[in-house]
Coordinates of C-alpha atoms in Angstrom, one line a residue:
Chain Y
M1 CA -0.1 0.3 0.1
S2 CA 1.5 3.2 -1.1
V3 CA 1.9 6.1 1.3
S4 CA -1.0 8.3 0.1
A5 CA -2.9 5.1 0.4
R6 CA -2.2 4.9 4.1
M7 CA -2.8 8.9 4.6
G8 CA -6.7 8.8 4.2
E9 CA -8.0 6.2 1.7
S10 CA -9.6 3.4 3.3
A11 CA -7.4 0.6 3.6
P12 CA -8.7 -2.4 1.7
A13 CA -10.5 -5.0 3.7
G14 CA -9.6 -8.9 3.9
G15 CA -5.8 -9.6 2.8
L16 CA -5.1 -11.2 6.4
G17 CA -4.9 -14.6 4.6
L18 CA -5.4 -17.5 6.4
R19 CA -4.6 -16.1 10.0
G20 CA -7.7 -14.0 10.1
R21 CA -8.6 -11.1 12.2
N22 CA -7.8 -12.2 15.5
Y23 CA -4.2 -12.7 14.7
A24 CA -3.7 -8.9 14.5
R25 CA -3.3 -9.1 18.0
Q26 CA -0.7 -11.2 18.1
Y27 CA 1.5 -8.3 16.5
W28 CA 1.2 -6.2 19.2
P29 CA 4.3 -7.3 21.2
F30 CA 6.3 -5.8 18.3
V31 CA 4.8 -2.2 18.6
V32 CA 4.9 -2.5 22.3
P33 CA 8.4 -0.8 23.0
A34 CA 8.1 1.7 20.2
G35 CA 5.1 2.5 22.0
F36 CA 6.6 3.4 25.4
I37 CA 9.1 5.4 23.4
V38 CA 6.1 7.5 21.3
A39 CA 4.4 7.6 24.6
A40 CA 7.1 9.2 26.7
V41 CA 8.8 11.7 23.9
I42 CA 5.8 12.4 21.6
V43 CA 2.4 11.7 23.5
F44 CA 3.5 13.0 26.9
P45 CA 4.7 16.2 25.6
W46 CA 1.2 16.8 24.0
V47 CA -0.5 16.3 27.1
F48 CA 2.1 18.0 28.9
T49 CA 1.7 21.0 26.7
L50 CA -2.3 21.3 27.4
Y51 CA -1.7 21.2 30.9
M52 CA 0.6 23.8 30.8
S53 CA -1.6 26.0 28.6
V54 CA -4.2 26.2 31.4
H55 CA -1.7 27.3 33.9
E56 CA 0.7 30.6 34.4
W57 CA 3.8 29.2 34.2
H58 CA 7.4 31.3 34.1
I59 CA 10.5 29.3 34.3
G60 CA 11.7 30.2 38.2
G61 CA 8.2 31.3 39.4
G62 CA 5.6 29.1 40.5
V63 CA 3.1 27.4 38.9
T64 CA -0.5 28.3 39.1
W65 CA -4.0 27.6 37.5
A66 CA -4.9 30.1 34.9
G67 CA -8.0 28.4 33.5
L68 CA -8.4 29.9 29.8
A69 CA -6.4 33.2 30.8
N70 CA -3.5 32.1 28.4
Y71 CA -6.2 31.7 25.4
Q72 CA -7.9 35.0 26.0
R73 CA -4.5 36.8 25.9
L74 CA -4.3 35.6 22.8
L75 CA -7.4 37.3 21.4
T76 CA -5.5 40.8 22.9
D77 CA -1.9 39.9 21.5
D78 CA -1.2 42.2 18.5
R79 CA 2.3 40.3 18.4
F80 CA 0.8 37.2 18.0
Q81 CA -2.0 38.3 15.3
Y82 CA 0.4 39.6 13.4
A83 CA 2.5 36.5 13.5
V84 CA -0.7 34.6 12.4
L85 CA -1.0 37.1 9.1
R86 CA 3.1 36.6 8.4
T87 CA 3.0 32.9 8.8
L88 CA 0.1 32.7 6.3
Y89 CA 1.7 35.5 3.9
F90 CA 4.9 33.4 4.3
T91 CA 3.3 29.9 4.0
S92 CA 1.0 31.0 1.0
L93 CA 4.2 31.9 -1.1
A94 CA 6.6 29.2 0.2
V95 CA 3.8 26.6 -1.0
L96 CA 2.9 28.1 -4.4
L97 CA 6.3 28.7 -5.7
P98 CA 7.7 25.3 -4.7
M99 CA 4.6 23.4 -5.9
V100 CA 4.7 24.9 -9.2
L101 CA 8.3 24.5 -9.8
G102 CA 8.3 21.0 -8.1
I103 CA 5.6 19.8 -10.8
A104 CA 7.6 21.1 -13.7
A105 CA 10.5 19.5 -12.4
A106 CA 8.8 16.1 -11.7
V107 CA 7.4 16.4 -15.7
C108 CA 11.3 17.1 -16.9
F109 CA 12.9 14.6 -14.4
H110 CA 10.5 12.1 -15.7
R111 CA 11.8 11.8 -19.4
N112 CA 14.8 10.2 -19.8
F113 CA 17.5 12.0 -21.0
P114 CA 21.5 11.2 -20.5
L115 CA 23.0 12.0 -17.1
R116 CA 19.6 12.0 -15.6
G117 CA 20.4 10.4 -12.5
I118 CA 23.2 12.8 -11.5
A119 CA 20.9 15.9 -12.6
R120 CA 18.4 14.8 -10.2
T121 CA 20.8 14.0 -7.5
I122 CA 22.1 17.8 -7.5
F123 CA 18.6 18.5 -8.0
I124 CA 17.7 17.4 -4.5
L125 CA 21.0 17.7 -2.8
P126 CA 19.1 21.2 -1.4
M127 CA 17.1 19.5 1.0
M128 CA 19.3 17.5 1.9
A129 CA 21.9 19.6 3.2
T130 CA 21.8 20.8 7.0
P131 CA 19.5 23.9 6.9
V132 CA 21.5 25.6 9.3
A133 CA 24.9 25.6 6.9
I134 CA 22.9 26.6 3.4
A135 CA 21.3 29.5 5.7
L136 CA 24.6 31.0 6.6
V137 CA 25.7 31.0 3.1
W138 CA 22.6 32.5 1.8
T139 CA 23.3 35.2 4.6
M140 CA 26.5 35.6 3.2
M141 CA 24.8 36.3 -0.4
F142 CA 22.1 38.7 0.5
H143 CA 24.6 40.9 2.2
P144 CA 23.7 44.5 0.8
Q145 CA 27.2 45.7 0.0
L146 CA 29.4 42.4 -0.6
G147 CA 27.3 39.7 -1.2
V148 CA 26.8 38.2 -4.5
L149 CA 23.5 38.3 -5.0
N150 CA 23.6 42.1 -5.4
Y151 CA 26.6 42.0 -7.8
L152 CA 24.7 39.6 -10.2
L153 CA 21.9 42.0 -10.3
T154 CA 23.5 45.2 -11.0
S155 CA 25.7 43.1 -13.6
V156 CA 22.5 42.5 -15.6
G157 CA 21.3 46.3 -15.3
L158 CA 18.8 45.5 -12.2
P159 CA 18.5 47.1 -9.1
P160 CA 20.5 45.8 -5.9
S161 CA 17.9 44.5 -3.2
S162 CA 18.4 44.8 0.7
W163 CA 16.9 41.1 0.5
S164 CA 16.7 40.1 4.6
Y165 CA 18.0 43.4 5.7
D166 CA 15.0 45.1 5.2
A167 CA 11.6 44.8 6.5
S168 CA 9.8 45.0 3.4
T169 CA 11.8 42.4 1.3
V170 CA 12.5 39.7 4.4
I171 CA 9.8 37.2 4.0
P172 CA 10.0 37.1 -0.1
T173 CA 13.7 36.7 0.6
L174 CA 13.1 33.9 3.0
V175 CA 10.6 32.6 0.9
L176 CA 13.3 32.4 -1.9
V177 CA 15.3 30.3 0.2
E178 CA 12.6 28.0 1.4
T179 CA 11.7 27.3 -2.2
W180 CA 15.4 26.8 -3.4
Q181 CA 15.4 24.2 -0.6
W182 CA 12.0 22.5 -0.7
T183 CA 11.1 22.2 -4.1
P184 CA 12.8 19.2 -4.5
L185 CA 10.5 17.4 -2.3
V186 CA 7.6 18.4 -4.0
M187 CA 9.2 17.5 -7.4
L188 CA 10.1 13.6 -5.8
I189 CA 6.6 12.8 -4.5
V190 CA 5.2 14.0 -8.0
L191 CA 7.8 12.2 -9.8
G192 CA 6.6 9.0 -7.8
G193 CA 3.0 9.7 -9.0
L194 CA 4.3 9.6 -12.4
A195 CA 6.3 7.2 -12.5
S196 CA 3.6 4.8 -11.8
L197 CA 1.2 5.8 -14.3
P198 CA 0.4 3.2 -16.3
T199 CA 1.2 3.4 -20.3
D200 CA -1.9 2.2 -22.2
P201 CA -3.7 5.4 -21.6
Y202 CA -1.1 7.3 -23.6
E203 CA -0.9 4.7 -26.3
A204 CA -4.7 5.1 -26.9
A205 CA -4.5 8.8 -26.9
R206 CA -1.6 9.1 -29.0
L207 CA -3.5 6.9 -31.6
D208 CA -6.5 9.0 -31.2
G209 CA -4.2 12.0 -32.1
A210 CA -4.1 13.8 -28.5
S211 CA -1.3 16.7 -27.9
G212 CA 1.2 16.2 -25.6
W213 CA -0.4 19.1 -23.8
Q214 CA -4.0 17.3 -23.9
M215 CA -2.1 14.2 -22.5
F216 CA -0.5 15.7 -19.5
R217 CA -4.0 17.9 -18.6
H218 CA -6.4 15.0 -19.1
I219 CA -4.4 11.8 -18.5
S220 CA -1.6 12.3 -16.2
L221 CA -2.8 15.3 -13.8
P222 CA -5.8 13.4 -12.9
L223 CA -3.9 10.2 -12.2
V224 CA -1.2 12.5 -10.5
W225 CA -3.7 14.4 -8.6
P226 CA -3.9 12.6 -5.2
H227 CA 0.1 12.9 -5.3
I228 CA 0.1 16.3 -6.0
I229 CA -2.4 17.0 -3.1
V230 CA 0.0 14.9 -1.0
A231 CA 2.9 16.8 -1.7
L232 CA 0.6 20.2 -1.1
V233 CA 0.0 19.0 2.7
I234 CA 3.1 18.4 3.1
R235 CA 4.9 21.7 1.6
T236 CA 1.9 23.3 3.5
I237 CA 3.0 21.8 7.3
D238 CA 6.5 22.4 6.6
A239 CA 5.9 25.7 5.5
L240 CA 4.3 26.6 8.6
K241 CA 6.4 25.0 10.5
A242 CA 9.3 26.8 8.8
F243 CA 11.9 27.6 11.5
D244 CA 15.6 26.9 10.8
L245 CA 15.9 29.2 7.9
I246 CA 14.1 32.3 9.5
F247 CA 16.0 31.8 12.7
V248 CA 19.4 31.7 11.3
I249 CA 18.5 34.2 8.3
S250 CA 16.6 37.0 9.8
N251 CA 15.4 35.8 13.4
G252 CA 12.5 37.4 13.2
G253 CA 13.9 40.6 12.0
P254 CA 14.6 43.4 10.9
G255 CA 12.0 44.5 14.0
T256 CA 9.4 41.9 14.0
A257 CA 8.9 41.8 10.2
S258 CA 9.7 38.2 9.9
E259 CA 8.2 36.8 13.1
T260 CA 6.2 34.1 12.0
L261 CA 4.3 32.1 14.4
N262 CA 7.1 29.4 15.0
I263 CA 9.9 32.2 15.8
Y264 CA 7.4 33.7 18.0
L265 CA 6.9 31.1 19.9
Y266 CA 10.5 30.4 20.3
L267 CA 11.0 33.5 22.1
E268 CA 7.9 33.3 24.7
A269 CA 9.1 30.2 26.0
F270 CA 12.7 30.4 25.3
S271 CA 13.5 33.9 25.9
F272 CA 10.9 35.2 27.8
Y273 CA 10.6 32.0 29.6
D274 CA 6.6 32.2 29.5
M275 CA 6.0 28.7 29.5
G276 CA 2.1 28.7 30.0
Y277 CA 1.5 31.3 27.3
A278 CA 4.0 29.6 24.9
S279 CA 2.0 26.2 25.5
A280 CA -1.1 28.0 24.7
L281 CA 0.6 29.3 21.5
V282 CA 1.7 26.0 20.6
V283 CA -1.8 24.3 21.0
V284 CA -3.8 27.1 18.8
F285 CA -0.5 26.9 16.1
F286 CA -1.3 22.9 16.1
V287 CA -4.9 23.4 15.7
I288 CA -4.1 25.7 13.1
I289 CA -1.7 23.2 11.3
L290 CA -4.4 20.2 11.3
L291 CA -7.6 22.2 10.4
I292 CA -5.5 23.6 7.2
S293 CA -4.2 20.2 6.4
L294 CA -7.5 18.5 6.8
V295 CA -8.9 21.0 4.2
L296 CA -6.5 20.7 2.0
F297 CA -6.7 16.7 2.4
G298 CA -10.5 17.0 1.9
M299 CA -9.1 18.4 -1.8
R300 CA -8.4 14.7 -2.8
Q301 CA -12.1 13.9 -2.4
R302 CA -12.8 16.2 -5.2
A303 CA -13.6 14.2 -8.6
Y304 CA -11.4 15.6 -11.1
Chain I
M1 CA 15.7 20.7 -42.9
K2 CA 12.3 19.5 -42.5
P3 CA 10.2 21.4 -40.1
Y4 CA 9.5 18.8 -38.0
V5 CA 13.1 18.0 -37.7
I6 CA 13.4 21.8 -36.7
R7 CA 11.1 21.6 -34.3
R8 CA 12.2 18.6 -32.6
I9 CA 15.6 19.9 -32.5
V10 CA 14.4 23.1 -30.6
G11 CA 12.4 21.2 -28.3
R12 CA 15.2 19.0 -27.2
V13 CA 17.7 22.7 -26.9
F14 CA 14.4 24.1 -25.0
F15 CA 14.1 20.9 -22.7
Y16 CA 17.7 20.9 -21.6
L17 CA 17.7 24.6 -20.9
S18 CA 15.0 23.9 -18.4
V19 CA 17.3 20.8 -17.0
F20 CA 19.9 23.2 -16.7
A21 CA 17.4 26.2 -15.1
L22 CA 16.0 23.6 -12.7
I23 CA 19.5 22.7 -11.4
S24 CA 21.8 25.7 -11.6
P25 CA 20.4 27.1 -8.1
A26 CA 21.2 24.2 -6.7
L27 CA 24.8 23.9 -8.1
L28 CA 25.7 27.4 -7.6
V29 CA 24.8 27.6 -4.2
F30 CA 27.4 25.0 -2.9
L31 CA 29.9 25.8 -5.5
W32 CA 29.8 29.5 -3.9
M33 CA 29.9 27.8 -0.2
L34 CA 32.8 26.1 -1.7
S35 CA 34.4 29.1 -3.4
L36 CA 33.9 31.2 0.2
S37 CA 36.0 28.5 1.7
L38 CA 38.8 28.1 -0.2
K39 CA 39.3 32.1 -0.7
N40 CA 41.4 34.1 1.7
E41 CA 39.7 36.9 3.6
V42 CA 40.6 39.7 0.9
D43 CA 38.9 37.9 -1.6
N44 CA 36.1 36.8 0.5
M45 CA 35.3 40.8 0.9
A46 CA 36.1 42.1 -2.1
F47 CA 33.4 43.9 -4.7
P48 CA 33.1 42.9 -7.5
P49 CA 33.5 39.3 -5.9
V50 CA 36.4 36.7 -6.7
F51 CA 34.8 33.7 -8.0
I52 CA 37.2 31.6 -8.5
P53 CA 40.1 31.2 -5.6
N54 CA 43.2 31.5 -6.8
P55 CA 45.0 30.7 -5.4
P56 CA 43.2 28.2 -3.2
T57 CA 43.9 28.0 0.3
L58 CA 43.2 25.9 3.1
D59 CA 43.8 28.3 6.2
N60 CA 40.2 28.5 6.6
F61 CA 39.5 25.2 7.3
I62 CA 42.4 25.3 9.7
D63 CA 41.2 28.2 11.5
V64 CA 37.8 26.5 12.0
F65 CA 39.8 23.5 14.0
A66 CA 42.1 25.9 15.7
K67 CA 40.4 28.3 16.8
N68 CA 36.9 25.9 18.2
D69 CA 36.3 23.1 19.8
F70 CA 35.1 21.5 16.7
L71 CA 36.2 18.2 17.4
T72 CA 33.7 17.9 20.1
Y73 CA 30.9 18.8 18.2
T74 CA 31.9 16.5 15.8
Y75 CA 32.1 13.8 18.3
N76 CA 28.5 15.1 19.8
S77 CA 27.1 15.0 16.4
V78 CA 28.3 11.5 15.6
V79 CA 27.3 10.3 19.1
V80 CA 23.8 12.0 19.0
S81 CA 22.8 10.8 15.4
F82 CA 24.3 7.1 15.6
T83 CA 22.4 6.8 18.9
A84 CA 19.3 8.4 17.8
T85 CA 19.1 6.4 14.4
G86 CA 20.3 2.7 16.3
L87 CA 17.7 3.3 18.9
A88 CA 15.0 4.0 16.6
L89 CA 16.0 1.2 14.6
L90 CA 15.9 -1.0 17.5
F91 CA 12.5 -0.2 18.2
G92 CA 11.3 0.9 14.7
V93 CA 11.7 -1.8 12.7
P94 CA 9.8 -4.3 14.8
A95 CA 6.9 -1.8 15.3
G96 CA 6.6 -1.2 11.8
F97 CA 6.4 -4.7 10.9
G98 CA 3.7 -5.1 13.6
I99 CA 1.3 -2.3 12.4
A100 CA 1.8 -3.2 8.9
K101 CA 0.9 -6.7 9.5
A102 CA -1.9 -5.7 12.1
K103 CA -3.2 -3.1 9.5
A104 CA -3.3 -0.7 12.7
A105 CA -4.2 2.4 10.7
R106 CA -4.5 4.0 14.0
A107 CA -1.1 3.2 15.1
A108 CA 0.1 4.6 11.4
A109 CA -2.3 7.7 11.7
L110 CA -0.5 8.7 15.4
I111 CA 3.1 8.7 13.7
M112 CA 1.4 11.1 10.9
I113 CA 0.0 13.2 13.7
A114 CA 3.9 13.2 14.9
R115 CA 5.1 14.5 11.6
V116 CA 2.8 17.2 11.3
T117 CA 3.2 18.5 14.8
P118 CA 6.0 21.5 15.3
G119 CA 9.0 20.7 16.9
L120 CA 8.7 23.3 19.3
S121 CA 5.7 21.8 21.1
Y122 CA 8.0 18.7 22.2
L123 CA 10.5 21.0 23.2
I124 CA 8.5 23.0 25.9
P125 CA 7.3 20.0 27.8
L126 CA 10.6 18.2 27.2
F127 CA 12.8 20.9 28.3
L128 CA 10.8 21.2 31.4
L129 CA 11.4 17.8 32.4
F130 CA 15.0 17.6 31.6
Q131 CA 15.8 20.4 34.1
W132 CA 13.6 18.7 36.4
L133 CA 15.6 15.5 36.2
G134 CA 19.1 17.5 35.8
L135 CA 19.6 16.0 32.8
T136 CA 20.7 19.3 31.1
G137 CA 24.3 19.6 30.1
T138 CA 24.8 16.0 29.3
L139 CA 24.2 14.5 25.7
T140 CA 20.9 12.3 26.9
P141 CA 18.5 14.9 26.6
I142 CA 19.6 15.5 22.8
I143 CA 19.9 12.0 22.3
I144 CA 16.2 11.5 23.6
T145 CA 14.7 14.5 21.8
H146 CA 16.3 13.4 18.4
L147 CA 13.9 10.2 19.1
V148 CA 11.0 12.6 18.1
I149 CA 12.3 12.9 14.5
T150 CA 14.1 9.3 13.8
V151 CA 11.3 7.0 15.7
P152 CA 8.6 8.3 12.9
I153 CA 10.6 8.2 10.3
V154 CA 12.1 4.4 10.9
V155 CA 8.1 3.5 11.8
W156 CA 6.8 5.3 8.7
V157 CA 9.5 4.2 6.4
M158 CA 8.9 0.1 7.5
I159 CA 5.7 0.1 7.7
G160 CA 5.9 0.9 3.8
F161 CA 8.0 -1.8 3.0
F162 CA 6.3 -4.9 5.4
E163 CA 3.0 -3.8 3.4
G164 CA 5.0 -4.3 0.2
L165 CA 6.4 -7.9 1.1
P166 CA 4.4 -11.0 -0.1
N167 CA 2.6 -12.8 2.7
E168 CA 3.6 -16.4 1.6
L169 CA 6.4 -16.9 2.9
E170 CA 5.6 -16.3 6.3
E171 CA 2.7 -17.8 6.1
A172 CA 4.3 -21.0 5.2
A173 CA 6.6 -20.4 8.0
L174 CA 3.7 -20.1 10.5
V175 CA 2.0 -23.2 9.3
D176 CA 5.1 -25.1 9.6
G177 CA 5.4 -24.1 13.4
A178 CA 7.2 -21.1 13.4
T179 CA 6.5 -18.4 16.0
I180 CA 5.9 -14.8 14.8
W181 CA 8.9 -14.0 16.4
Q182 CA 10.8 -16.3 14.3
A183 CA 8.8 -15.4 11.4
F184 CA 9.9 -12.0 11.9
R185 CA 13.4 -12.3 12.5
H186 CA 14.1 -15.4 9.4
I187 CA 11.8 -14.0 6.8
A188 CA 10.6 -10.5 7.0
L189 CA 13.9 -8.9 8.6
P190 CA 15.9 -10.2 5.7
L191 CA 13.8 -9.6 2.8
A192 CA 13.1 -5.7 4.5
R193 CA 16.9 -5.3 4.4
P194 CA 16.3 -2.3 1.8
G195 CA 13.9 -0.9 3.8
I196 CA 16.2 -0.5 6.9
V197 CA 18.9 0.8 4.7
V198 CA 16.7 3.5 3.6
A199 CA 14.9 4.0 6.8
T200 CA 19.0 4.1 8.4
I201 CA 20.1 7.1 5.9
L202 CA 17.1 9.0 6.4
S203 CA 16.6 9.2 9.9
F204 CA 20.7 9.7 10.6
I205 CA 20.2 13.1 7.9
F206 CA 17.5 14.1 9.8
S207 CA 19.0 13.8 12.7
W208 CA 22.2 15.0 11.7
N209 CA 20.5 18.3 10.4
N210 CA 18.5 19.0 13.3
F211 CA 18.9 22.4 14.9
I212 CA 16.3 23.4 16.7
F213 CA 16.4 20.7 19.7
G214 CA 20.1 21.2 20.1
V215 CA 20.0 24.9 19.9
V216 CA 17.8 25.2 23.1
L217 CA 19.0 22.0 25.0
A218 CA 22.6 21.8 24.4
G219 CA 24.8 23.6 26.9
R220 CA 28.5 24.8 25.7
E221 CA 29.9 21.4 25.9
T222 CA 27.0 19.5 24.3
R223 CA 26.5 21.6 21.2
T224 CA 25.9 19.5 18.2
L225 CA 27.5 20.6 15.1
P226 CA 24.6 23.1 13.1
V227 CA 24.0 24.6 16.9
A228 CA 27.8 25.4 17.3
V229 CA 28.3 26.6 13.5
Y230 CA 25.2 28.7 14.6
N231 CA 26.2 30.1 18.3
V232 CA 30.1 29.8 18.0
L233 CA 31.1 31.2 14.9
T234 CA 28.4 33.9 14.1
F235 CA 28.5 35.2 17.4
E236 CA 32.0 35.4 17.2
Q237 CA 32.5 38.0 14.7
V238 CA 34.0 35.6 12.7
S239 CA 34.9 36.6 8.8
W240 CA 33.5 34.6 5.9
G241 CA 35.8 32.1 5.0
P242 CA 35.9 30.3 8.3
L243 CA 32.1 30.6 8.5
A244 CA 31.6 29.2 5.0
A245 CA 34.3 26.4 5.9
A246 CA 32.4 25.6 8.8
A247 CA 29.2 25.2 7.2
L248 CA 30.8 23.1 4.7
L249 CA 32.5 20.6 7.2
V250 CA 28.8 20.1 8.7
T251 CA 27.0 19.6 5.9
A252 CA 29.4 17.6 4.0
P253 CA 28.9 14.4 5.3
V254 CA 25.1 14.6 4.6
L255 CA 26.1 15.7 1.2
I256 CA 28.2 13.0 0.3
L257 CA 25.9 10.4 1.7
T258 CA 23.0 11.6 -0.9
L259 CA 25.6 11.8 -3.5
L260 CA 26.3 8.2 -2.7
M261 CA 22.9 6.5 -2.0
Q262 CA 20.9 8.8 -4.1
K263 CA 18.7 5.4 -5.0
E264 CA 17.9 4.7 -1.7
I265 CA 16.8 8.3 -0.5
V266 CA 14.9 9.1 -3.4
A267 CA 13.2 5.7 -3.2
G268 CA 12.6 6.5 0.6
L269 CA 11.4 10.3 0.1
T270 CA 9.2 9.3 -2.5
A271 CA 7.2 6.8 -0.9
G272 CA 7.0 8.8 2.5
G273 CA 7.5 12.7 2.0
V274 CA 9.3 12.1 5.4
K275 CA 11.4 14.9 6.8
G276 CA 12.2 15.4 10.4
G277 CA 11.7 18.3 12.9

């Protein structure tokens, strides 16, 4: 079963062969040890976060019951609301561009050509590279006076940009790096979809005189659609959660111009040590991510 | 020449140009990184920029090791990533087998939700827990938090591989009186070796690359490489050459692994869309 099937489509019934349904229970001993780890490092933090979010909890101070006060504070916290807007702005661009480029790249890499393997490997290097390392290199490239990017811009007659050093350009700049880094993942998922396509519809269409574009639009796209949705959901979640690049390149600045939810969350927790409020932020952030992913997943049900 | 021949040639040229356009941003950034790391300080600060290091120098790399405790950080990173990956394999491979065979869709969904959750939401509770337990300042908390990344990757990849294996061999063994454990150990496990390779590589890479857990939990002596590059080098006003050299050293193992194992990595990522943190 493919991942896309596991991610929401109902699993085919049966398939347990001669052992029948009751035998499923015999497999639980295999899962229990990992279950303990998951409970300790994944489920416990979720529950504890919920618990903290209804408490006043400063590091060094005491812990007192706060009810929903932390959540109420969110409603009047301008900094939080701007962070939400910035996150949505960043995410919409950081999803759109990698999706468009990633699908185009997948169509390219689906074709056979000499050196395809090495070209594909180079193409996916950005997503495997250590984010902090490449963020530092980009920061040097963005330098307004000494950076190589402004040199390239001016040498082809374009005006220089202040990149991540100016409030008006910082988010598009971060989107540029995010696109550079994560387009390969979209490409790989869509490429996986293209690779699993049957060949018969194309032969039939070609006999009927369909053009390349018609075949892409009416055969490839509908068949690859589920993979595109999976890529879309994964990209959206990752863009919402983006941290390393923003933290290293702009650290939320200049001022608060690139302070997304994740960065604000980090500051509340580990600069201001306001753990209760940060936990409420986490809960809301998680709900936002979950809602957006569910809405996007709904799109796969849509008849194409 | 006939028109359709011309069209085909133009089409082919256009195609190669698009492939070139697709891979050049990746290529150029890494080449620029290399260039920065091999140039002396005068050339790095020159405008217009010097593109080809002339002559190339290794001073920046020597600098990185001489002025910082880079070996300690490397050791930390190696210990953390290997331990977190090893533990994840130890627990995650059987779990993937169990979930795949029992068709436990809910357990698989839990793993998926773990993938959705922002890394910081694990960090706050675990940070408080480690403080309370007095574990801060050792590598243990960092290894434990890296399990948040590695366990879901391993389980997720292994579910896919075990689901793809034919049931017949195992069923034959069970009919012949083997226990489920024996069927797993002697039949499923050897067959799933390619899956284990994929899971190991991905889990190692995403653990190695992780920044957010280390930046909060690591003390002066327990920094992993990504944290060290960020903390030590940027705050001490280090010049560009050593910084690029350090960045290259941190990411080189991952890049080399990707180049060597590209087929496995592509297979794993295509199937799972996994990514840690």
